């Protein structure tokens, strides 16, 4: 069993490296384009969608997605739990090539691979409430200036591989209030077991993704109430 995991992991890494080499011109080109132009580029998100799909394909993992019909046609805020770096292409895949912006902590952006995956990102500095709010205000402006953008966010603020969904930060709820975008909850199961943080080996463990119906922020609703409403969905919807 372990031999098979090692073989699949090594083959997958070789294929991913080859893919990145082929994609080098694309990466170089996007390095010279400012984010405002990227947000409007259909070509950028088309190639980004290919990157998400290929990154998952080379894992050779059985991935099941339930509830795609719950994703509205327009822009939304995708909210997912976070156990593994696999969660990034999984959540990105749900955008279906549509324009989107990531809210990512600075720590997650230390990796060269992740920086390429989430080039169109707003970096959130969690070192202080003031810096975190500045990042959030920047995201609100970008979203309101670009009406076609969806938002991708892991509100736990980090990766947790203990099988539990940890307390959410309220940033996504503030975004929902200030932008009017519906919140689509995405519960990812098995990614942390298949590919735990700080490991090389990819284990062939099934990954299941459950997409819930959108939550819409109601005028006058308390931010914390809305946040708790969304988080309670994760507690209620468990893997079959």
mmCIF file of C-alpha atoms in Angstrom:
data_model
loop_
_atom_site.group_PDB
_atom_site.id
_atom_site.type_symbol
_atom_site.label_atom_id
_atom_site.label_comp_id
_atom_site.label_asym_id
_atom_site.label_seq_id
_atom_site.Cartn_x
_atom_site.Cartn_y
_atom_site.Cartn_z
ATOM 1 C CA UNK A 1 0.000 0.000 0.000
ATOM 2 C CA UNK A 2 2.723 2.460 0.978
ATOM 3 C CA UNK A 3 4.724 1.555 -2.128
ATOM 4 C CA UNK A 4 1.738 2.453 -4.287
ATOM 5 C CA UNK A 5 1.333 5.752 -2.454
ATOM 6 C CA UNK A 6 4.989 6.591 -3.017
ATOM 7 C CA UNK A 7 4.796 5.720 -6.709
ATOM 8 C CA UNK A 8 1.660 7.830 -7.232
ATOM 9 C CA UNK A 9 3.144 10.714 -5.259
ATOM 10 C CA UNK A 10 6.418 10.769 -7.198
ATOM 11 C CA UNK A 11 4.702 10.457 -10.588
ATOM 12 C CA UNK A 12 2.289 13.209 -9.611
ATOM 13 C CA UNK A 13 5.104 15.543 -8.538
ATOM 14 C CA UNK A 14 7.019 14.921 -11.780
ATOM 15 C CA UNK A 15 3.903 15.678 -13.838
ATOM 16 C CA UNK A 16 3.219 18.818 -11.801
ATOM 17 C CA UNK A 17 6.781 20.075 -12.254
ATOM 18 C CA UNK A 18 6.539 19.425 -16.000
ATOM 19 C CA UNK A 19 3.246 21.301 -16.081
ATOM 20 C CA UNK A 20 4.768 24.282 -14.291
ATOM 21 C CA UNK A 21 7.662 24.330 -16.763
ATOM 22 C CA UNK A 22 5.199 24.386 -19.662
ATOM 23 C CA UNK A 23 3.224 27.097 -17.877
ATOM 24 C CA UNK A 24 6.318 29.264 -17.287
ATOM 25 C CA UNK A 25 5.413 31.805 -20.022
ATOM 26 C CA UNK A 26 1.980 32.220 -18.429
ATOM 27 C CA UNK A 27 3.467 32.749 -14.971
ATOM 28 C CA UNK A 28 5.980 35.252 -16.351
ATOM 29 C CA UNK A 29 3.286 37.155 -18.203
ATOM 30 C CA UNK A 30 1.043 37.465 -15.146
ATOM 31 C CA UNK A 31 3.965 38.773 -13.090
ATOM 32 C CA UNK A 32 3.936 41.949 -15.179
ATOM 33 C CA UNK A 33 0.161 42.485 -15.124
ATOM 34 C CA UNK A 34 -1.362 44.409 -12.251
ATOM 35 C CA UNK A 35 -4.151 42.784 -10.293
ATOM 36 C CA UNK A 36 -6.846 45.165 -11.542
ATOM 37 C CA UNK A 37 -6.251 43.941 -15.087
ATOM 38 C CA UNK A 38 -6.044 40.319 -13.965
ATOM 39 C CA UNK A 39 -9.462 40.545 -12.322
ATOM 40 C CA UNK A 40 -10.933 41.423 -15.708
ATOM 41 C CA UNK A 41 -8.977 38.879 -17.745
ATOM 42 C CA UNK A 42 -11.043 35.887 -18.896
ATOM 43 C CA UNK A 43 -7.853 34.292 -20.237
ATOM 44 C CA UNK A 44 -6.173 34.457 -16.823
ATOM 45 C CA UNK A 45 -9.018 32.625 -15.110
ATOM 46 C CA UNK A 46 -9.314 30.138 -17.972
ATOM 47 C CA UNK A 47 -5.688 29.099 -17.479
ATOM 48 C CA UNK A 48 -6.181 29.255 -13.713
ATOM 49 C CA UNK A 49 -9.030 26.762 -14.000
ATOM 50 C CA UNK A 50 -6.759 24.427 -15.969
ATOM 51 C CA UNK A 51 -4.168 24.754 -13.211
ATOM 52 C CA UNK A 52 -6.686 23.833 -10.511
ATOM 53 C CA UNK A 53 -7.926 20.829 -12.485
ATOM 54 C CA UNK A 54 -4.469 19.524 -13.357
ATOM 55 C CA UNK A 55 -3.212 19.990 -9.787
ATOM 56 C CA UNK A 56 -6.018 17.747 -8.563
ATOM 57 C CA UNK A 57 -5.707 15.240 -11.410
ATOM 58 C CA UNK A 58 -2.042 14.511 -10.635
ATOM 59 C CA UNK A 59 -2.958 13.574 -7.063
ATOM 60 C CA UNK A 60 -4.756 10.475 -8.431
ATOM 61 C CA UNK A 61 -7.214 10.834 -5.561
ATOM 62 C CA UNK A 62 -10.886 9.867 -5.837
ATOM 63 C CA UNK A 63 -12.682 13.197 -5.336
ATOM 64 C CA UNK A 64 -16.473 13.343 -5.067
ATOM 65 C CA UNK A 65 -18.322 16.667 -5.210
ATOM 66 C CA UNK A 66 -21.917 16.860 -3.975
ATOM 67 C CA UNK A 67 -24.207 19.880 -4.338
ATOM 68 C CA UNK A 68 -22.838 21.697 -7.399
ATOM 69 C CA UNK A 69 -26.404 22.760 -8.153
ATOM 70 C CA UNK A 70 -26.250 24.981 -5.049
ATOM 71 C CA UNK A 71 -23.715 27.331 -6.666
ATOM 72 C CA UNK A 72 -25.521 30.397 -8.108
ATOM 73 C CA UNK A 73 -24.655 31.655 -11.582
ATOM 74 C CA UNK A 74 -23.382 35.017 -10.345
ATOM 75 C CA UNK A 75 -20.490 35.940 -8.047
ATOM 76 C CA UNK A 76 -20.473 34.429 -4.548
ATOM 77 C CA UNK A 77 -18.307 34.099 -1.471
ATOM 78 C CA UNK A 78 -16.995 30.524 -1.232
ATOM 79 C CA UNK A 79 -16.313 29.622 2.411
ATOM 80 C CA UNK A 80 -14.433 26.385 3.078
ATOM 81 C CA UNK A 81 -12.826 24.522 5.947
ATOM 82 C CA UNK A 82 -9.067 24.131 5.655
ATOM 83 C CA UNK A 83 -7.080 20.960 6.399
ATOM 84 C CA UNK A 84 -4.629 20.644 3.515
ATOM 85 C CA UNK A 85 -3.083 22.527 0.603
ATOM 86 C CA UNK A 86 -5.398 20.371 -1.545
ATOM 87 C CA UNK A 87 -8.248 22.587 -0.355
ATOM 88 C CA UNK A 88 -6.960 25.442 -2.509
ATOM 89 C CA UNK A 89 -7.392 23.805 -5.943
ATOM 90 C CA UNK A 90 -10.598 22.129 -4.705
ATOM 91 C CA UNK A 91 -12.173 25.465 -3.779
ATOM 92 C CA UNK A 92 -10.727 27.105 -6.887
ATOM 93 C CA UNK A 93 -12.233 24.396 -9.072
ATOM 94 C CA UNK A 94 -15.720 25.341 -7.866
ATOM 95 C CA UNK A 95 -15.362 28.778 -9.434
ATOM 96 C CA UNK A 96 -15.548 27.034 -12.808
ATOM 97 C CA UNK A 97 -13.178 29.470 -14.495
ATOM 98 C CA UNK A 98 -15.145 32.501 -13.342
ATOM 99 C CA UNK A 99 -13.246 35.569 -12.077
ATOM 100 C CA UNK A 100 -12.420 35.310 -8.396
ATOM 101 C CA UNK A 101 -10.167 36.779 -5.745
ATOM 102 C CA UNK A 102 -8.576 34.915 -2.852
ATOM 103 C CA UNK A 103 -8.313 36.197 0.691
ATOM 104 C CA UNK A 104 -5.148 34.495 1.916
ATOM 105 C CA UNK A 105 -3.047 34.910 5.023
ATOM 106 C CA UNK A 106 0.527 36.037 4.505
ATOM 107 C CA UNK A 107 1.815 32.736 5.933
ATOM 108 C CA UNK A 108 0.116 30.747 3.174
ATOM 109 C CA UNK A 109 1.868 32.846 0.553
ATOM 110 C CA UNK A 110 5.405 31.841 1.560
ATOM 111 C CA UNK A 111 5.235 28.881 -0.821
ATOM 112 C CA UNK A 112 6.192 29.531 -4.461
ATOM 113 C CA UNK A 113 3.545 27.023 -5.581
ATOM 114 C CA UNK A 114 0.750 28.647 -3.571
ATOM 115 C CA UNK A 115 1.718 32.132 -4.772
ATOM 116 C CA UNK A 116 1.227 30.933 -8.347
ATOM 117 C CA UNK A 117 -2.045 29.213 -7.468
ATOM 118 C CA UNK A 118 -3.541 32.343 -5.928
ATOM 119 C CA UNK A 119 -1.903 35.142 -7.919
ATOM 120 C CA UNK A 120 -5.106 37.189 -7.764
ATOM 121 C CA UNK A 121 -5.156 37.434 -3.976
ATOM 122 C CA UNK A 122 -5.609 39.942 -1.208
ATOM 123 C CA UNK A 123 -3.074 39.158 1.505
ATOM 124 C CA UNK A 124 -4.555 39.325 4.984
ATOM 125 C CA UNK A 125 -2.187 40.316 7.767
ATOM 126 C CA UNK A 126 -3.509 38.716 10.957
ATOM 127 C CA UNK A 127 -0.742 40.122 13.170
ATOM 128 C CA UNK A 128 -3.129 42.774 14.517
ATOM 129 C CA UNK A 129 -6.867 43.605 14.285
ATOM 130 C CA UNK A 130 -6.025 46.928 12.616
ATOM 131 C CA UNK A 131 -3.931 45.325 9.860
ATOM 132 C CA UNK A 132 -6.562 42.637 9.378
ATOM 133 C CA UNK A 133 -9.280 45.276 8.944
ATOM 134 C CA UNK A 134 -7.179 47.186 6.420
ATOM 135 C CA UNK A 135 -6.846 44.008 4.350
ATOM 136 C CA UNK A 136 -10.600 43.466 4.572
ATOM 137 C CA UNK A 137 -11.370 47.024 3.455
ATOM 138 C CA UNK A 138 -9.053 46.514 0.486
ATOM 139 C CA UNK A 139 -10.944 43.350 -0.456
ATOM 140 C CA UNK A 140 -14.322 45.095 -0.149
ATOM 141 C CA UNK A 141 -13.179 47.863 -2.492
ATOM 142 C CA UNK A 142 -11.841 45.375 -5.060
ATOM 143 C CA UNK A 143 -15.070 43.346 -5.014
ATOM 144 C CA UNK A 144 -17.349 46.379 -5.250
ATOM 145 C CA UNK A 145 -15.236 47.814 -8.081
ATOM 146 C CA UNK A 146 -15.311 44.498 -9.980
ATOM 147 C CA UNK A 147 -18.892 43.262 -9.896
ATOM 148 C CA UNK A 148 -18.103 39.881 -11.500
ATOM 149 C CA UNK A 149 -15.625 38.695 -8.843
ATOM 150 C CA UNK A 150 -16.327 35.781 -6.541
ATOM 151 C CA UNK A 151 -14.382 35.444 -3.289
ATOM 152 C CA UNK A 152 -12.485 32.399 -1.995
ATOM 153 C CA UNK A 153 -11.806 32.265 1.733
ATOM 154 C CA UNK A 154 -10.878 29.842 4.516
ATOM 155 C CA UNK A 155 -12.334 31.619 7.575
ATOM 156 C CA UNK A 156 -10.557 29.435 10.149
ATOM 157 C CA UNK A 157 -7.449 31.507 9.417
ATOM 158 C CA UNK A 158 -5.150 28.495 9.013
ATOM 159 C CA UNK A 159 -4.952 24.757 8.391
ATOM 160 C CA UNK A 160 -6.215 22.393 11.080
ATOM 161 C CA UNK A 161 -5.842 18.660 10.616
ATOM 162 C CA UNK A 162 -7.539 17.395 13.792
ATOM 163 C CA UNK A 163 -10.835 16.533 12.105
ATOM 164 C CA UNK A 164 -12.665 19.531 13.575
ATOM 165 C CA UNK A 165 -13.847 22.779 12.047
ATOM 166 C CA UNK A 166 -12.392 25.566 14.178
ATOM 167 C CA UNK A 167 -13.957 28.907 15.048
ATOM 168 C CA UNK A 168 -14.396 31.207 12.065
ATOM 169 C CA UNK A 169 -13.124 34.742 11.829
ATOM 170 C CA UNK A 170 -15.920 37.155 10.933
ATOM 171 C CA UNK A 171 -14.263 38.622 7.833
ATOM 172 C CA UNK A 172 -16.424 36.682 5.363
ATOM 173 C CA UNK A 173 -19.580 37.885 7.163
ATOM 174 C CA UNK A 174 -18.449 41.506 6.878
ATOM 175 C CA UNK A 175 -17.770 40.913 3.176
ATOM 176 C CA UNK A 176 -21.288 39.506 2.767
ATOM 177 C CA UNK A 177 -22.755 42.592 4.431
ATOM 178 C CA UNK A 178 -20.703 45.136 2.489
ATOM 179 C CA UNK A 179 -20.884 43.479 -0.951
ATOM 180 C CA UNK A 180 -24.281 41.766 -0.910
ATOM 181 C CA UNK A 181 -22.758 38.522 -2.211
ATOM 182 C CA UNK A 182 -24.290 35.205 -1.082
ATOM 183 C CA UNK A 183 -22.092 32.871 0.958
ATOM 184 C CA UNK A 184 -21.691 29.307 -0.345
ATOM 185 C CA UNK A 185 -20.377 26.909 2.346
ATOM 186 C CA UNK A 186 -18.029 24.145 1.216
ATOM 187 C CA UNK A 187 -17.201 21.276 3.589
ATOM 188 C CA UNK A 188 -14.152 19.272 2.512
ATOM 189 C CA UNK A 189 -13.618 15.823 4.004
ATOM 190 C CA UNK A 190 -10.544 13.607 3.736
ATOM 191 C CA UNK A 191 -8.064 16.108 2.279
ATOM 192 C CA UNK A 192 -6.187 16.377 5.567
ATOM 193 C CA UNK A 193 -5.817 12.595 5.768
ATOM 194 C CA UNK A 194 -4.821 12.240 2.117
ATOM 195 C CA UNK A 195 -2.259 15.034 2.237
ATOM 196 C CA UNK A 196 -1.534 16.399 5.721
ATOM 197 C CA UNK A 197 0.380 19.671 6.132
ATOM 198 C CA UNK A 198 4.189 19.492 5.961
ATOM 199 C CA UNK A 199 4.275 16.068 4.311
ATOM 200 C CA UNK A 200 5.473 14.820 0.939
ATOM 201 C CA UNK A 201 3.572 11.550 0.676
ATOM 202 C CA UNK A 202 0.081 11.614 -0.856
ATOM 203 C CA UNK A 203 -2.106 8.777 0.438
ATOM 204 C CA UNK A 204 -4.933 7.459 -1.715
ATOM 205 C CA UNK A 205 -7.784 8.368 0.602
ATOM 206 C CA UNK A 206 -11.163 9.422 -0.836
ATOM 207 C CA UNK A 207 -11.944 13.132 -0.655
ATOM 208 C CA UNK A 208 -15.546 14.290 -0.456
ATOM 209 C CA UNK A 209 -16.752 17.841 -0.994
ATOM 210 C CA UNK A 210 -20.222 18.924 0.136
ATOM 211 C CA UNK A 211 -21.547 22.253 -1.171
ATOM 212 C CA UNK A 212 -24.385 23.829 0.783
ATOM 213 C CA UNK A 213 -27.146 26.171 -0.273
ATOM 214 C CA UNK A 214 -26.180 29.868 -0.225
ATOM 215 C CA UNK A 215 -26.588 32.005 2.888
ATOM 216 C CA UNK A 216 -27.689 35.577 2.236
ATOM 217 C CA UNK A 217 -26.934 38.317 4.732
ATOM 218 C CA UNK A 218 -30.146 40.019 5.830
ATOM 219 C CA UNK A 219 -30.263 43.749 6.443
ATOM 220 C CA UNK A 220 -30.021 44.489 10.137
ATOM 221 C CA UNK A 221 -28.606 41.070 10.975
ATOM 222 C CA UNK A 222 -25.714 40.977 13.434
ATOM 223 C CA UNK A 223 -22.344 40.068 11.914
ATOM 224 C CA UNK A 224 -21.628 37.488 14.616
ATOM 225 C CA UNK A 225 -25.081 35.979 14.183
ATOM 226 C CA UNK A 226 -24.531 35.533 10.458
ATOM 227 C CA UNK A 227 -21.060 34.085 11.037
ATOM 228 C CA UNK A 228 -22.433 31.580 13.567
ATOM 229 C CA UNK A 229 -25.256 30.671 11.188
ATOM 230 C CA UNK A 230 -22.780 29.696 8.480
ATOM 231 C CA UNK A 231 -20.436 27.907 10.862
ATOM 232 C CA UNK A 232 -23.301 25.884 12.323
ATOM 233 C CA UNK A 233 -23.940 24.494 8.837
ATOM 234 C CA UNK A 234 -20.489 22.869 8.943
ATOM 235 C CA UNK A 235 -21.321 21.251 12.276
ATOM 236 C CA UNK A 236 -24.650 19.941 10.964
ATOM 237 C CA UNK A 237 -23.429 18.634 7.617
ATOM 238 C CA UNK A 238 -21.093 15.750 8.208
ATOM 239 C CA UNK A 239 -19.718 13.096 5.894
ATOM 240 C CA UNK A 240 -22.110 10.243 5.156
#
